[in-house]
Amino acid sequence: MASWGRVRRRPPVGDLDVATEPRRSATQPAHDATPRKAATRNTGANPEGPLTFCATLTELAAEHVRLRRANRRSTADILGNADANVSLTSYGKRIASVWKTIETIGAGEVKPRRVILWLDDPAAMADLPPSLRRLQARGLEIRSCPDYGPHKKYFPYVNEILPEQPDQTLVTADDDVLYPANWLKDLLSVHDPCEVTAFRARVRSDGPYRTWPLCTTTEASDTVFATGTSGVAYPPAVLHTLQDRGDEFLRVCPRADDFWLHYATVAAGIQIRQVRDTAALWWSTPITLNRGLWDGTGAANDAIADETRRYWLAA
């Protein structure tokens, strides 16, 4: 009988924190991940046609492999000298995958001065995933805060960080998005210190929220309604306005941070500008291909929008 030799098993595929990289000898130097190759199809536009869609899926899979390798092997600092801090939050099972978002931010062509992740779960704070602990060693700040729902991405920041850095721009990010390498560079290149700047927005009207069209202009206006998923840059003037009103959002719109942030911006006399003339929507992590944190729909959105507008803009 012919001898077939030992069958080599393929390692399991999955988002595990157990490394499957070949072992290094004690004398072999640790190395960082190779410089990030831009995910060229993560342009913010939906793929058109089956071939483009398949190519996008292939590139997305390769991006996840690159991110996993970077998280396990890189010692490169995720911080830089950009004139902005990035703040985001996560909760529940998503805490186990938020490292992917943070890796993409830290691998950008321009890096923020600080990256701060806010968590309201004491158990999660006490037992952080290895992926997040590795990012802490490279500059990530993880801070505990009360449960402010989606408002956690900015409200603890204005309470704790704004007093230390009153003139710093804040960029908010979502925990389920893979940001492209040029994300922060392009956002800040357009950002005016007297405006709010967003990659994705709608145009506010008197009609129901579902009828608000996606923004198709780069002109600044107080009717441009920034949605947080693709990244928004807020100037200090808006942050101080938010700080002055405290946690009133818990009474007015506890689950609708976009409305609170928009009408606070308008009340401060600040206009909003979209980076491009098309609303960008970046790749999402596979576990959260649906909408982002606490996203309401339909008539509930209209009622919340109405109440929030009256709170901020009533004479």
PDB file of C-alpha atoms in Angstrom:
ATOM      1  CA  MET A   1       0.000   0.000   0.000  1.00  0.00           C
ATOM      2  CA  ALA A   2       1.308   3.412  -0.925  1.00  0.00           C
ATOM      3  CA  SER A   3       2.244   5.686   1.933  1.00  0.00           C
ATOM      4  CA  TRP A   4       0.554   9.027   1.714  1.00  0.00           C
ATOM      5  CA  GLY A   5       2.542  10.638   4.519  1.00  0.00           C
ATOM      6  CA  ARG A   6       1.182  13.023   7.104  1.00  0.00           C
ATOM      7  CA  VAL A   7      -1.833  15.087   6.131  1.00  0.00           C
ATOM      8  CA  ARG A   8      -1.307  18.762   6.999  1.00  0.00           C
ATOM      9  CA  ARG A   9      -4.450  20.294   8.431  1.00  0.00           C
ATOM     10  CA  ARG A  10      -5.433  23.775   7.410  1.00  0.00           C
ATOM     11  CA  PRO A  11      -5.692  26.080  10.429  1.00  0.00           C
ATOM     12  CA  PRO A  12      -9.257  27.096  11.300  1.00  0.00           C
ATOM     13  CA  VAL A  13     -10.542  30.328   9.838  1.00  0.00           C
ATOM     14  CA  GLY A  14     -12.071  32.800  12.225  1.00  0.00           C
ATOM     15  CA  ASP A  15     -11.660  36.008  14.129  1.00  0.00           C
ATOM     16  CA  LEU A  16      -9.671  34.422  16.956  1.00  0.00           C
ATOM     17  CA  ASP A  17      -7.185  36.074  19.231  1.00  0.00           C
ATOM     18  CA  VAL A  18      -4.998  32.961  19.151  1.00  0.00           C
ATOM     19  CA  ALA A  19      -2.155  33.681  16.753  1.00  0.00           C
ATOM     20  CA  THR A  20      -1.642  31.292  13.828  1.00  0.00           C
ATOM     21  CA  GLU A  21       1.534  33.001  12.587  1.00  0.00           C
ATOM     22  CA  PRO A  22       4.728  30.892  12.463  1.00  0.00           C
ATOM     23  CA  ARG A  23       6.731  31.015  15.659  1.00  0.00           C
ATOM     24  CA  ARG A  24       9.822  33.226  15.767  1.00  0.00           C
ATOM     25  CA  SER A  25      13.020  32.220  17.451  1.00  0.00           C
ATOM     26  CA  ALA A  26      14.101  34.155  20.520  1.00  0.00           C
ATOM     27  CA  THR A  27      16.795  35.892  18.494  1.00  0.00           C
ATOM     28  CA  GLN A  28      14.530  36.849  15.600  1.00  0.00           C
ATOM     29  CA  PRO A  29      13.501  40.505  15.956  1.00  0.00           C
ATOM     30  CA  ALA A  30       9.858  41.384  16.261  1.00  0.00           C
ATOM     31  CA  HIS A  31       8.601  43.344  13.294  1.00  0.00           C
ATOM     32  CA  ASP A  32       5.779  45.645  12.515  1.00  0.00           C
ATOM     33  CA  ALA A  33       3.153  44.952   9.929  1.00  0.00           C
ATOM     34  CA  THR A  34       4.151  46.002   6.458  1.00  0.00           C
ATOM     35  CA  PRO A  35       3.029  49.496   5.437  1.00  0.00           C
ATOM     36  CA  ARG A  36      -0.654  49.567   4.742  1.00  0.00           C
ATOM     37  CA  LYS A  37      -1.646  48.991   1.155  1.00  0.00           C
ATOM     38  CA  ALA A  38      -4.669  51.159   0.451  1.00  0.00           C
ATOM     39  CA  ALA A  39      -7.933  49.253   0.160  1.00  0.00           C
ATOM     40  CA  THR A  40      -8.643  50.777  -3.214  1.00  0.00           C
ATOM     41  CA  ARG A  41     -12.298  49.763  -3.380  1.00  0.00           C
ATOM     42  CA  ASN A  42     -13.143  51.233   0.029  1.00  0.00           C
ATOM     43  CA  THR A  43     -13.983  54.555  -1.586  1.00  0.00           C
ATOM     44  CA  GLY A  44     -17.301  55.224   0.115  1.00  0.00           C
ATOM     45  CA  ALA A  45     -19.314  54.239  -2.964  1.00  0.00           C
ATOM     46  CA  ASN A  46     -21.406  51.095  -3.411  1.00  0.00           C
ATOM     47  CA  PRO A  47     -19.925  48.578  -5.888  1.00  0.00           C
ATOM     48  CA  GLU A  48     -21.697  48.539  -9.254  1.00  0.00           C
ATOM     49  CA  GLY A  49     -22.205  45.260 -11.073  1.00  0.00           C
ATOM     50  CA  PRO A  50     -21.487  41.643 -10.036  1.00  0.00           C
ATOM     51  CA  LEU A  51     -17.804  41.665 -11.035  1.00  0.00           C
ATOM     52  CA  THR A  52     -17.065  44.803  -9.047  1.00  0.00           C
ATOM     53  CA  PHE A  53     -19.016  43.398  -6.107  1.00  0.00           C
ATOM     54  CA  CYS A  54     -17.003  40.152  -6.145  1.00  0.00           C
ATOM     55  CA  ALA A  55     -13.726  42.063  -6.423  1.00  0.00           C
ATOM     56  CA  THR A  56     -14.773  44.211  -3.479  1.00  0.00           C
ATOM     57  CA  LEU A  57     -15.518  41.138  -1.352  1.00  0.00           C
ATOM     58  CA  THR A  58     -12.095  39.714  -2.210  1.00  0.00           C
ATOM     59  CA  GLU A  59     -10.383  42.938  -1.224  1.00  0.00           C
ATOM     60  CA  LEU A  60     -12.438  43.179   1.958  1.00  0.00           C
ATOM     61  CA  ALA A  61     -11.347  39.670   2.956  1.00  0.00           C
ATOM     62  CA  ALA A  62      -7.718  40.614   2.346  1.00  0.00           C
ATOM     63  CA  GLU A  63      -8.173  43.727   4.476  1.00  0.00           C
ATOM     64  CA  HIS A  64      -9.379  41.627   7.409  1.00  0.00           C
ATOM     65  CA  VAL A  65      -6.330  39.378   7.099  1.00  0.00           C
ATOM     66  CA  ARG A  66      -4.059  42.426   7.053  1.00  0.00           C
ATOM     67  CA  LEU A  67      -5.765  43.925  10.096  1.00  0.00           C
ATOM     68  CA  ARG A  68      -5.467  40.690  12.062  1.00  0.00           C
ATOM     69  CA  ARG A  69      -1.781  40.406  11.223  1.00  0.00           C
ATOM     70  CA  ALA A  70      -1.158  44.038  12.149  1.00  0.00           C
ATOM     71  CA  ASN A  71      -2.914  43.670  15.478  1.00  0.00           C
ATOM     72  CA  ARG A  72      -0.936  40.586  16.455  1.00  0.00           C
ATOM     73  CA  ARG A  73       2.478  41.643  15.234  1.00  0.00           C
ATOM     74  CA  SER A  74       2.788  45.410  14.969  1.00  0.00           C
ATOM     75  CA  THR A  75       4.399  47.629  17.586  1.00  0.00           C
ATOM     76  CA  ALA A  76       3.898  50.807  15.532  1.00  0.00           C
ATOM     77  CA  ASP A  77       2.303  53.762  17.297  1.00  0.00           C
ATOM     78  CA  ILE A  78      -1.263  54.440  16.170  1.00  0.00           C
ATOM     79  CA  LEU A  79      -0.937  58.136  17.080  1.00  0.00           C
ATOM     80  CA  GLY A  80       0.487  61.031  15.093  1.00  0.00           C
ATOM     81  CA  ASN A  81       0.527  64.801  14.806  1.00  0.00           C
ATOM     82  CA  ALA A  82      -2.829  65.559  13.170  1.00  0.00           C
ATOM     83  CA  ASP A  83      -4.627  68.502  14.728  1.00  0.00           C
ATOM     84  CA  ALA A  84      -7.490  66.314  15.955  1.00  0.00           C
ATOM     85  CA  ASN A  85      -8.425  63.664  18.497  1.00  0.00           C
ATOM     86  CA  VAL A  86     -10.587  60.671  17.555  1.00  0.00           C
ATOM     87  CA  SER A  87     -13.268  59.448  19.952  1.00  0.00           C
ATOM     88  CA  LEU A  88     -15.513  56.396  19.643  1.00  0.00           C
ATOM     89  CA  THR A  89     -17.513  54.004  21.787  1.00  0.00           C
ATOM     90  CA  SER A  90     -18.630  50.394  21.736  1.00  0.00           C
ATOM     91  CA  TYR A  91     -20.774  48.034  23.765  1.00  0.00           C
ATOM     92  CA  GLY A  92     -21.650  44.373  24.253  1.00  0.00           C
ATOM     93  CA  LYS A  93     -20.287  41.836  21.786  1.00  0.00           C
ATOM     94  CA  ARG A  94     -19.046  44.627  19.528  1.00  0.00           C
ATOM     95  CA  ILE A  95     -16.230  45.338  21.990  1.00  0.00           C
ATOM     96  CA  ALA A  96     -14.569  42.158  20.709  1.00  0.00           C
ATOM     97  CA  SER A  97     -14.372  43.519  17.149  1.00  0.00           C
ATOM     98  CA  VAL A  98     -13.874  47.289  17.627  1.00  0.00           C
ATOM     99  CA  TRP A  99     -10.103  46.718  17.373  1.00  0.00           C
ATOM    100  CA  LYS A 100     -10.540  46.425  13.594  1.00  0.00           C
ATOM    101  CA  THR A 101     -11.889  49.963  13.361  1.00  0.00           C
ATOM    102  CA  ILE A 102      -9.082  51.270  15.562  1.00  0.00           C
ATOM    103  CA  GLU A 103      -6.433  49.474  13.492  1.00  0.00           C
ATOM    104  CA  THR A 104      -7.700  51.213  10.342  1.00  0.00           C
ATOM    105  CA  ILE A 105      -7.572  54.602  12.064  1.00  0.00           C
ATOM    106  CA  GLY A 106      -4.063  53.935  13.349  1.00  0.00           C
ATOM    107  CA  ALA A 107      -2.867  52.852   9.903  1.00  0.00           C
ATOM    108  CA  GLY A 108      -4.020  56.042   8.198  1.00  0.00           C
ATOM    109  CA  GLU A 109      -1.861  58.338   6.095  1.00  0.00           C
ATOM    110  CA  VAL A 110      -2.507  60.963   8.788  1.00  0.00           C
ATOM    111  CA  LYS A 111      -2.836  59.845  12.410  1.00  0.00           C
ATOM    112  CA  PRO A 112      -4.698  61.604  15.243  1.00  0.00           C
ATOM    113  CA  ARG A 113      -3.018  62.949  18.356  1.00  0.00           C
ATOM    114  CA  ARG A 114      -5.226  60.775  20.554  1.00  0.00           C
ATOM    115  CA  VAL A 115      -7.594  57.845  20.017  1.00  0.00           C
ATOM    116  CA  ILE A 116     -10.029  57.343  22.892  1.00  0.00           C
ATOM    117  CA  LEU A 117     -12.433  54.418  23.291  1.00  0.00           C
ATOM    118  CA  TRP A 118     -15.208  54.899  25.859  1.00  0.00           C
ATOM    119  CA  LEU A 119     -16.765  51.860  27.570  1.00  0.00           C
ATOM    120  CA  ASP A 120     -19.567  51.823  30.142  1.00  0.00           C
ATOM    121  CA  ASP A 121     -19.247  48.154  31.151  1.00  0.00           C
ATOM    122  CA  PRO A 122     -17.084  47.605  34.268  1.00  0.00           C
ATOM    123  CA  ALA A 123     -16.735  43.897  33.440  1.00  0.00           C
ATOM    124  CA  ALA A 124     -15.423  44.720  29.972  1.00  0.00           C
ATOM    125  CA  MET A 125     -13.007  47.262  31.421  1.00  0.00           C
ATOM    126  CA  ALA A 126     -11.701  44.653  33.859  1.00  0.00           C
ATOM    127  CA  ASP A 127     -11.207  41.986  31.192  1.00  0.00           C
ATOM    128  CA  LEU A 128     -10.256  43.683  27.931  1.00  0.00           C
ATOM    129  CA  PRO A 129      -9.709  41.497  24.857  1.00  0.00           C
ATOM    130  CA  PRO A 130      -6.029  40.906  23.995  1.00  0.00           C
ATOM    131  CA  SER A 131      -6.607  42.792  20.730  1.00  0.00           C
ATOM    132  CA  LEU A 132      -7.433  45.980  22.651  1.00  0.00           C
ATOM    133  CA  ARG A 133      -4.622  45.507  25.161  1.00  0.00           C
ATOM    134  CA  ARG A 134      -2.173  45.322  22.272  1.00  0.00           C
ATOM    135  CA  LEU A 135      -3.583  48.577  20.915  1.00  0.00           C
ATOM    136  CA  GLN A 136      -3.233  50.200  24.326  1.00  0.00           C
ATOM    137  CA  ALA A 137       0.490  49.482  24.145  1.00  0.00           C
ATOM    138  CA  ARG A 138       0.537  51.392  20.847  1.00  0.00           C
ATOM    139  CA  GLY A 139      -1.278  54.503  22.094  1.00  0.00           C
ATOM    140  CA  LEU A 140      -4.993  53.712  22.426  1.00  0.00           C
ATOM    141  CA  GLU A 141      -6.715  55.196  25.485  1.00  0.00           C
ATOM    142  CA  ILE A 142      -9.598  53.195  26.948  1.00  0.00           C
ATOM    143  CA  ARG A 143     -11.704  55.104  29.464  1.00  0.00           C
ATOM    144  CA  SER A 144     -14.671  54.207  31.609  1.00  0.00           C
ATOM    145  CA  CYS A 145     -17.825  56.326  31.529  1.00  0.00           C
ATOM    146  CA  PRO A 146     -21.526  56.178  32.453  1.00  0.00           C
ATOM    147  CA  ASP A 147     -23.953  54.653  29.973  1.00  0.00           C
ATOM    148  CA  TYR A 148     -24.903  57.611  27.795  1.00  0.00           C
ATOM    149  CA  GLY A 149     -25.921  55.352  24.895  1.00  0.00           C
ATOM    150  CA  PRO A 150     -24.649  56.614  21.524  1.00  0.00           C
ATOM    151  CA  HIS A 151     -23.768  59.948  23.152  1.00  0.00           C
ATOM    152  CA  LYS A 152     -20.773  58.176  24.718  1.00  0.00           C
ATOM    153  CA  LYS A 153     -18.721  58.884  21.615  1.00  0.00           C
ATOM    154  CA  TYR A 154     -18.573  62.616  22.420  1.00  0.00           C
ATOM    155  CA  PHE A 155     -20.127  63.519  25.811  1.00  0.00           C
ATOM    156  CA  PRO A 156     -17.481  61.993  28.117  1.00  0.00           C
ATOM    157  CA  TYR A 157     -14.940  63.669  25.841  1.00  0.00           C
ATOM    158  CA  VAL A 158     -16.389  67.150  26.372  1.00  0.00           C
ATOM    159  CA  ASN A 159     -16.475  66.512  30.121  1.00  0.00           C
ATOM    160  CA  GLU A 160     -12.986  65.066  30.568  1.00  0.00           C
ATOM    161  CA  ILE A 161     -10.797  65.903  27.565  1.00  0.00           C
ATOM    162  CA  LEU A 162     -12.128  69.297  26.442  1.00  0.00           C
ATOM    163  CA  PRO A 163     -11.006  71.055  29.665  1.00  0.00           C
ATOM    164  CA  GLU A 164      -7.463  69.760  29.020  1.00  0.00           C
ATOM    165  CA  GLN A 165      -7.482  70.612  25.298  1.00  0.00           C
ATOM    166  CA  PRO A 166     -10.070  73.368  24.768  1.00  0.00           C
ATOM    167  CA  ASP A 167      -8.911  74.241  21.239  1.00  0.00           C
ATOM    168  CA  GLN A 168      -8.644  70.745  19.775  1.00  0.00           C
ATOM    169  CA  THR A 169     -10.875  69.433  16.975  1.00  0.00           C
ATOM    170  CA  LEU A 170     -12.827  66.279  17.802  1.00  0.00           C
ATOM    171  CA  VAL A 171     -13.445  63.602  15.170  1.00  0.00           C
ATOM    172  CA  THR A 172     -16.086  60.999  16.014  1.00  0.00           C
ATOM    173  CA  ALA A 173     -15.981  57.501  14.547  1.00  0.00           C
ATOM    174  CA  ASP A 174     -18.259  54.454  14.666  1.00  0.00           C
ATOM    175  CA  ASP A 175     -17.176  51.109  16.081  1.00  0.00           C
ATOM    176  CA  ASP A 176     -18.196  48.961  13.100  1.00  0.00           C
ATOM    177  CA  VAL A 177     -16.500  50.797  10.218  1.00  0.00           C
ATOM    178  CA  LEU A 178     -13.252  50.067   8.363  1.00  0.00           C
ATOM    179  CA  TYR A 179     -11.911  53.515   7.535  1.00  0.00           C
ATOM    180  CA  PRO A 180      -9.701  53.916   4.438  1.00  0.00           C
ATOM    181  CA  ALA A 181      -6.096  55.069   4.713  1.00  0.00           C
ATOM    182  CA  ASN A 182      -6.928  58.582   3.470  1.00  0.00           C
ATOM    183  CA  TRP A 183      -9.928  59.019   5.805  1.00  0.00           C
ATOM    184  CA  LEU A 184      -8.540  61.438   8.381  1.00  0.00           C
ATOM    185  CA  LYS A 185      -6.288  63.218   5.901  1.00  0.00           C
ATOM    186  CA  ASP A 186      -9.173  64.002   3.549  1.00  0.00           C
ATOM    187  CA  LEU A 187     -11.532  64.952   6.385  1.00  0.00           C
ATOM    188  CA  LEU A 188      -9.083  67.420   7.932  1.00  0.00           C
ATOM    189  CA  SER A 189      -7.934  68.828   4.590  1.00  0.00           C
ATOM    190  CA  VAL A 190     -11.465  70.161   4.040  1.00  0.00           C
ATOM    191  CA  HIS A 191     -12.245  71.006   7.664  1.00  0.00           C
ATOM    192  CA  ASP A 192     -12.630  74.658   8.610  1.00  0.00           C
ATOM    193  CA  PRO A 193     -12.313  75.465  12.344  1.00  0.00           C
ATOM    194  CA  CYS A 194     -15.585  77.387  12.056  1.00  0.00           C
ATOM    195  CA  GLU A 195     -17.544  74.482  10.523  1.00  0.00           C
ATOM    196  CA  VAL A 196     -18.574  70.886  11.134  1.00  0.00           C
ATOM    197  CA  THR A 197     -17.256  68.562   8.428  1.00  0.00           C
ATOM    198  CA  ALA A 198     -18.680  65.143   7.548  1.00  0.00           C
ATOM    199  CA  PHE A 199     -18.165  62.419   4.971  1.00  0.00           C
ATOM    200  CA  ARG A 200     -21.855  61.508   4.917  1.00  0.00           C
ATOM    201  CA  ALA A 201     -24.854  63.790   5.292  1.00  0.00           C
ATOM    202  CA  ARG A 202     -28.471  64.349   4.373  1.00  0.00           C
ATOM    203  CA  VAL A 203     -30.257  67.597   3.609  1.00  0.00           C
ATOM    204  CA  ARG A 204     -32.770  68.567   6.267  1.00  0.00           C
ATOM    205  CA  SER A 205     -36.235  69.643   5.158  1.00  0.00           C
ATOM    206  CA  ASP A 206     -39.694  70.118   6.655  1.00  0.00           C
ATOM    207  CA  GLY A 207     -40.723  66.643   5.499  1.00  0.00           C
ATOM    208  CA  PRO A 208     -40.341  63.321   7.340  1.00  0.00           C
ATOM    209  CA  TYR A 209     -36.795  62.140   8.041  1.00  0.00           C
ATOM    210  CA  ARG A 210     -37.096  59.287   5.534  1.00  0.00           C
ATOM    211  CA  THR A 211     -37.543  61.873   2.757  1.00  0.00           C
ATOM    212  CA  TRP A 212     -34.357  63.800   3.556  1.00  0.00           C
ATOM    213  CA  PRO A 213     -32.126  63.192   0.530  1.00  0.00           C
ATOM    214  CA  LEU A 214     -28.459  62.340   0.706  1.00  0.00           C
ATOM    215  CA  CYS A 215     -26.281  65.408   0.354  1.00  0.00           C
ATOM    216  CA  THR A 216     -24.893  66.036  -3.147  1.00  0.00           C
ATOM    217  CA  THR A 217     -22.913  69.224  -2.560  1.00  0.00           C
ATOM    218  CA  THR A 218     -19.812  70.427  -0.736  1.00  0.00           C
ATOM    219  CA  GLU A 219     -21.420  73.781   0.079  1.00  0.00           C
ATOM    220  CA  ALA A 220     -21.699  74.530   3.798  1.00  0.00           C
ATOM    221  CA  SER A 221     -25.206  75.036   5.191  1.00  0.00           C
ATOM    222  CA  ASP A 222     -27.143  74.653   8.417  1.00  0.00           C
ATOM    223  CA  THR A 223     -29.521  72.316   6.555  1.00  0.00           C
ATOM    224  CA  VAL A 224     -26.753  69.782   5.901  1.00  0.00           C
ATOM    225  CA  PHE A 225     -27.396  67.022   8.446  1.00  0.00           C
ATOM    226  CA  ALA A 226     -24.234  65.054   9.269  1.00  0.00           C
ATOM    227  CA  THR A 227     -24.653  61.357  10.040  1.00  0.00           C
ATOM    228  CA  GLY A 228     -21.923  59.967  12.226  1.00  0.00           C
ATOM    229  CA  THR A 229     -21.147  56.609  10.659  1.00  0.00           C
ATOM    230  CA  SER A 230     -18.514  57.781   8.153  1.00  0.00           C
ATOM    231  CA  GLY A 231     -16.765  60.267  10.444  1.00  0.00           C
ATOM    232  CA  VAL A 232     -17.481  63.849  11.554  1.00  0.00           C
ATOM    233  CA  ALA A 233     -15.096  66.639  12.633  1.00  0.00           C
ATOM    234  CA  TYR A 234     -16.421  69.035  15.287  1.00  0.00           C
ATOM    235  CA  PRO A 235     -14.767  72.382  16.086  1.00  0.00           C
ATOM    236  CA  PRO A 236     -14.260  73.537  19.700  1.00  0.00           C
ATOM    237  CA  ALA A 237     -17.197  75.983  19.475  1.00  0.00           C
ATOM    238  CA  VAL A 238     -19.665  73.100  19.100  1.00  0.00           C
ATOM    239  CA  LEU A 239     -17.967  71.099  21.848  1.00  0.00           C
ATOM    240  CA  HIS A 240     -18.265  73.976  24.309  1.00  0.00           C
ATOM    241  CA  THR A 241     -21.947  74.392  23.402  1.00  0.00           C
ATOM    242  CA  LEU A 242     -22.505  70.701  24.137  1.00  0.00           C
ATOM    243  CA  GLN A 243     -20.620  71.006  27.400  1.00  0.00           C
ATOM    244  CA  ASP A 244     -22.801  73.928  28.514  1.00  0.00           C
ATOM    245  CA  ARG A 245     -26.038  71.935  28.028  1.00  0.00           C
ATOM    246  CA  GLY A 246     -24.778  68.921  29.967  1.00  0.00           C
ATOM    247  CA  ASP A 247     -26.719  65.660  29.820  1.00  0.00           C
ATOM    248  CA  GLU A 248     -30.074  67.157  28.800  1.00  0.00           C
ATOM    249  CA  PHE A 249     -29.989  64.744  25.841  1.00  0.00           C
ATOM    250  CA  LEU A 250     -30.983  61.978  28.277  1.00  0.00           C
ATOM    251  CA  ARG A 251     -34.363  63.668  28.557  1.00  0.00           C
ATOM    252  CA  VAL A 252     -34.763  64.910  24.976  1.00  0.00           C
ATOM    253  CA  CYS A 253     -33.202  62.293  22.675  1.00  0.00           C
ATOM    254  CA  PRO A 254     -31.312  59.598  24.623  1.00  0.00           C
ATOM    255  CA  ARG A 255     -30.885  57.335  21.573  1.00  0.00           C
ATOM    256  CA  ALA A 256     -30.494  59.902  18.790  1.00  0.00           C
ATOM    257  CA  ASP A 257     -27.080  61.530  19.011  1.00  0.00           C
ATOM    258  CA  ASP A 258     -27.082  62.748  15.397  1.00  0.00           C
ATOM    259  CA  PHE A 259     -30.103  64.983  16.038  1.00  0.00           C
ATOM    260  CA  TRP A 260     -28.642  66.371  19.262  1.00  0.00           C
ATOM    261  CA  LEU A 261     -25.305  67.125  17.617  1.00  0.00           C
ATOM    262  CA  HIS A 262     -26.935  68.693  14.557  1.00  0.00           C
ATOM    263  CA  TYR A 263     -29.195  71.124  16.383  1.00  0.00           C
ATOM    264  CA  ALA A 264     -26.446  72.000  18.869  1.00  0.00           C
ATOM    265  CA  THR A 265     -24.327  72.929  15.845  1.00  0.00           C
ATOM    266  CA  VAL A 266     -27.097  75.058  14.321  1.00  0.00           C
ATOM    267  CA  ALA A 267     -27.786  76.740  17.678  1.00  0.00           C
ATOM    268  CA  ALA A 268     -24.097  77.667  17.901  1.00  0.00           C
ATOM    269  CA  GLY A 269     -24.313  79.396  14.503  1.00  0.00           C
ATOM    270  CA  ILE A 270     -22.057  76.802  12.858  1.00  0.00           C
ATOM    271  CA  GLN A 271     -22.622  75.431   9.365  1.00  0.00           C
ATOM    272  CA  ILE A 272     -22.015  71.854   8.185  1.00  0.00           C
ATOM    273  CA  ARG A 273     -20.075  70.824   5.086  1.00  0.00           C
ATOM    274  CA  GLN A 274     -19.814  67.458   3.337  1.00  0.00           C
ATOM    275  CA  VAL A 275     -16.288  66.510   2.235  1.00  0.00           C
ATOM    276  CA  ARG A 276     -17.345  65.374  -1.242  1.00  0.00           C
ATOM    277  CA  ASP A 277     -20.374  65.882  -3.437  1.00  0.00           C
ATOM    278  CA  THR A 278     -21.416  62.289  -2.754  1.00  0.00           C
ATOM    279  CA  ALA A 279     -22.224  60.838   0.670  1.00  0.00           C
ATOM    280  CA  ALA A 280     -19.591  58.258   1.591  1.00  0.00           C
ATOM    281  CA  LEU A 281     -20.350  54.937   3.263  1.00  0.00           C
ATOM    282  CA  TRP A 282     -17.231  52.953   4.167  1.00  0.00           C
ATOM    283  CA  TRP A 283     -16.934  49.202   4.553  1.00  0.00           C
ATOM    284  CA  SER A 284     -18.427  47.706   7.699  1.00  0.00           C
ATOM    285  CA  THR A 285     -17.181  44.816   9.770  1.00  0.00           C
ATOM    286  CA  PRO A 286     -19.099  41.644   8.753  1.00  0.00           C
ATOM    287  CA  ILE A 287     -20.815  41.261  12.127  1.00  0.00           C
ATOM    288  CA  THR A 288     -22.521  44.646  11.787  1.00  0.00           C
ATOM    289  CA  LEU A 289     -23.451  45.129   8.154  1.00  0.00           C
ATOM    290  CA  ASN A 290     -26.707  46.672   9.346  1.00  0.00           C
ATOM    291  CA  ARG A 291     -26.997  50.251  10.551  1.00  0.00           C
ATOM    292  CA  GLY A 292     -24.879  51.582  13.388  1.00  0.00           C
ATOM    293  CA  LEU A 293     -25.442  52.172  17.072  1.00  0.00           C
ATOM    294  CA  TRP A 294     -29.030  52.767  18.204  1.00  0.00           C
ATOM    295  CA  ASP A 295     -30.330  53.938  14.829  1.00  0.00           C
ATOM    296  CA  GLY A 296     -34.031  54.744  14.882  1.00  0.00           C
ATOM    297  CA  THR A 297     -36.364  54.832  11.882  1.00  0.00           C
ATOM    298  CA  GLY A 298     -39.697  56.128  10.694  1.00  0.00           C
ATOM    299  CA  ALA A 299     -42.108  58.227  12.713  1.00  0.00           C
ATOM    300  CA  ALA A 300     -40.031  57.858  15.883  1.00  0.00           C
ATOM    301  CA  ASN A 301     -37.189  59.715  14.157  1.00  0.00           C
ATOM    302  CA  ASP A 302     -39.550  62.516  13.152  1.00  0.00           C
ATOM    303  CA  ALA A 303     -40.841  62.973  16.695  1.00  0.00           C
ATOM    304  CA  ILE A 304     -37.306  62.979  18.109  1.00  0.00           C
ATOM    305  CA  ALA A 305     -36.116  65.442  15.466  1.00  0.00           C
ATOM    306  CA  ASP A 306     -39.017  67.756  16.251  1.00  0.00           C
ATOM    307  CA  GLU A 307     -38.469  67.712  19.999  1.00  0.00           C
ATOM    308  CA  THR A 308     -34.702  68.191  19.662  1.00  0.00           C
ATOM    309  CA  ARG A 309     -35.150  71.105  17.256  1.00  0.00           C
ATOM    310  CA  ARG A 310     -37.564  72.816  19.637  1.00  0.00           C
ATOM    311  CA  TYR A 311     -35.190  72.312  22.552  1.00  0.00           C
ATOM    312  CA  TRP A 312     -32.229  73.946  20.802  1.00  0.00           C
ATOM    313  CA  LEU A 313     -33.897  76.505  18.557  1.00  0.00           C
ATOM    314  CA  ALA A 314     -36.980  77.642  20.465  1.00  0.00           C
ATOM    315  CA  ALA A 315     -36.987  81.417  20.927  1.00  0.00           C
TER     316      ALA A 315
END
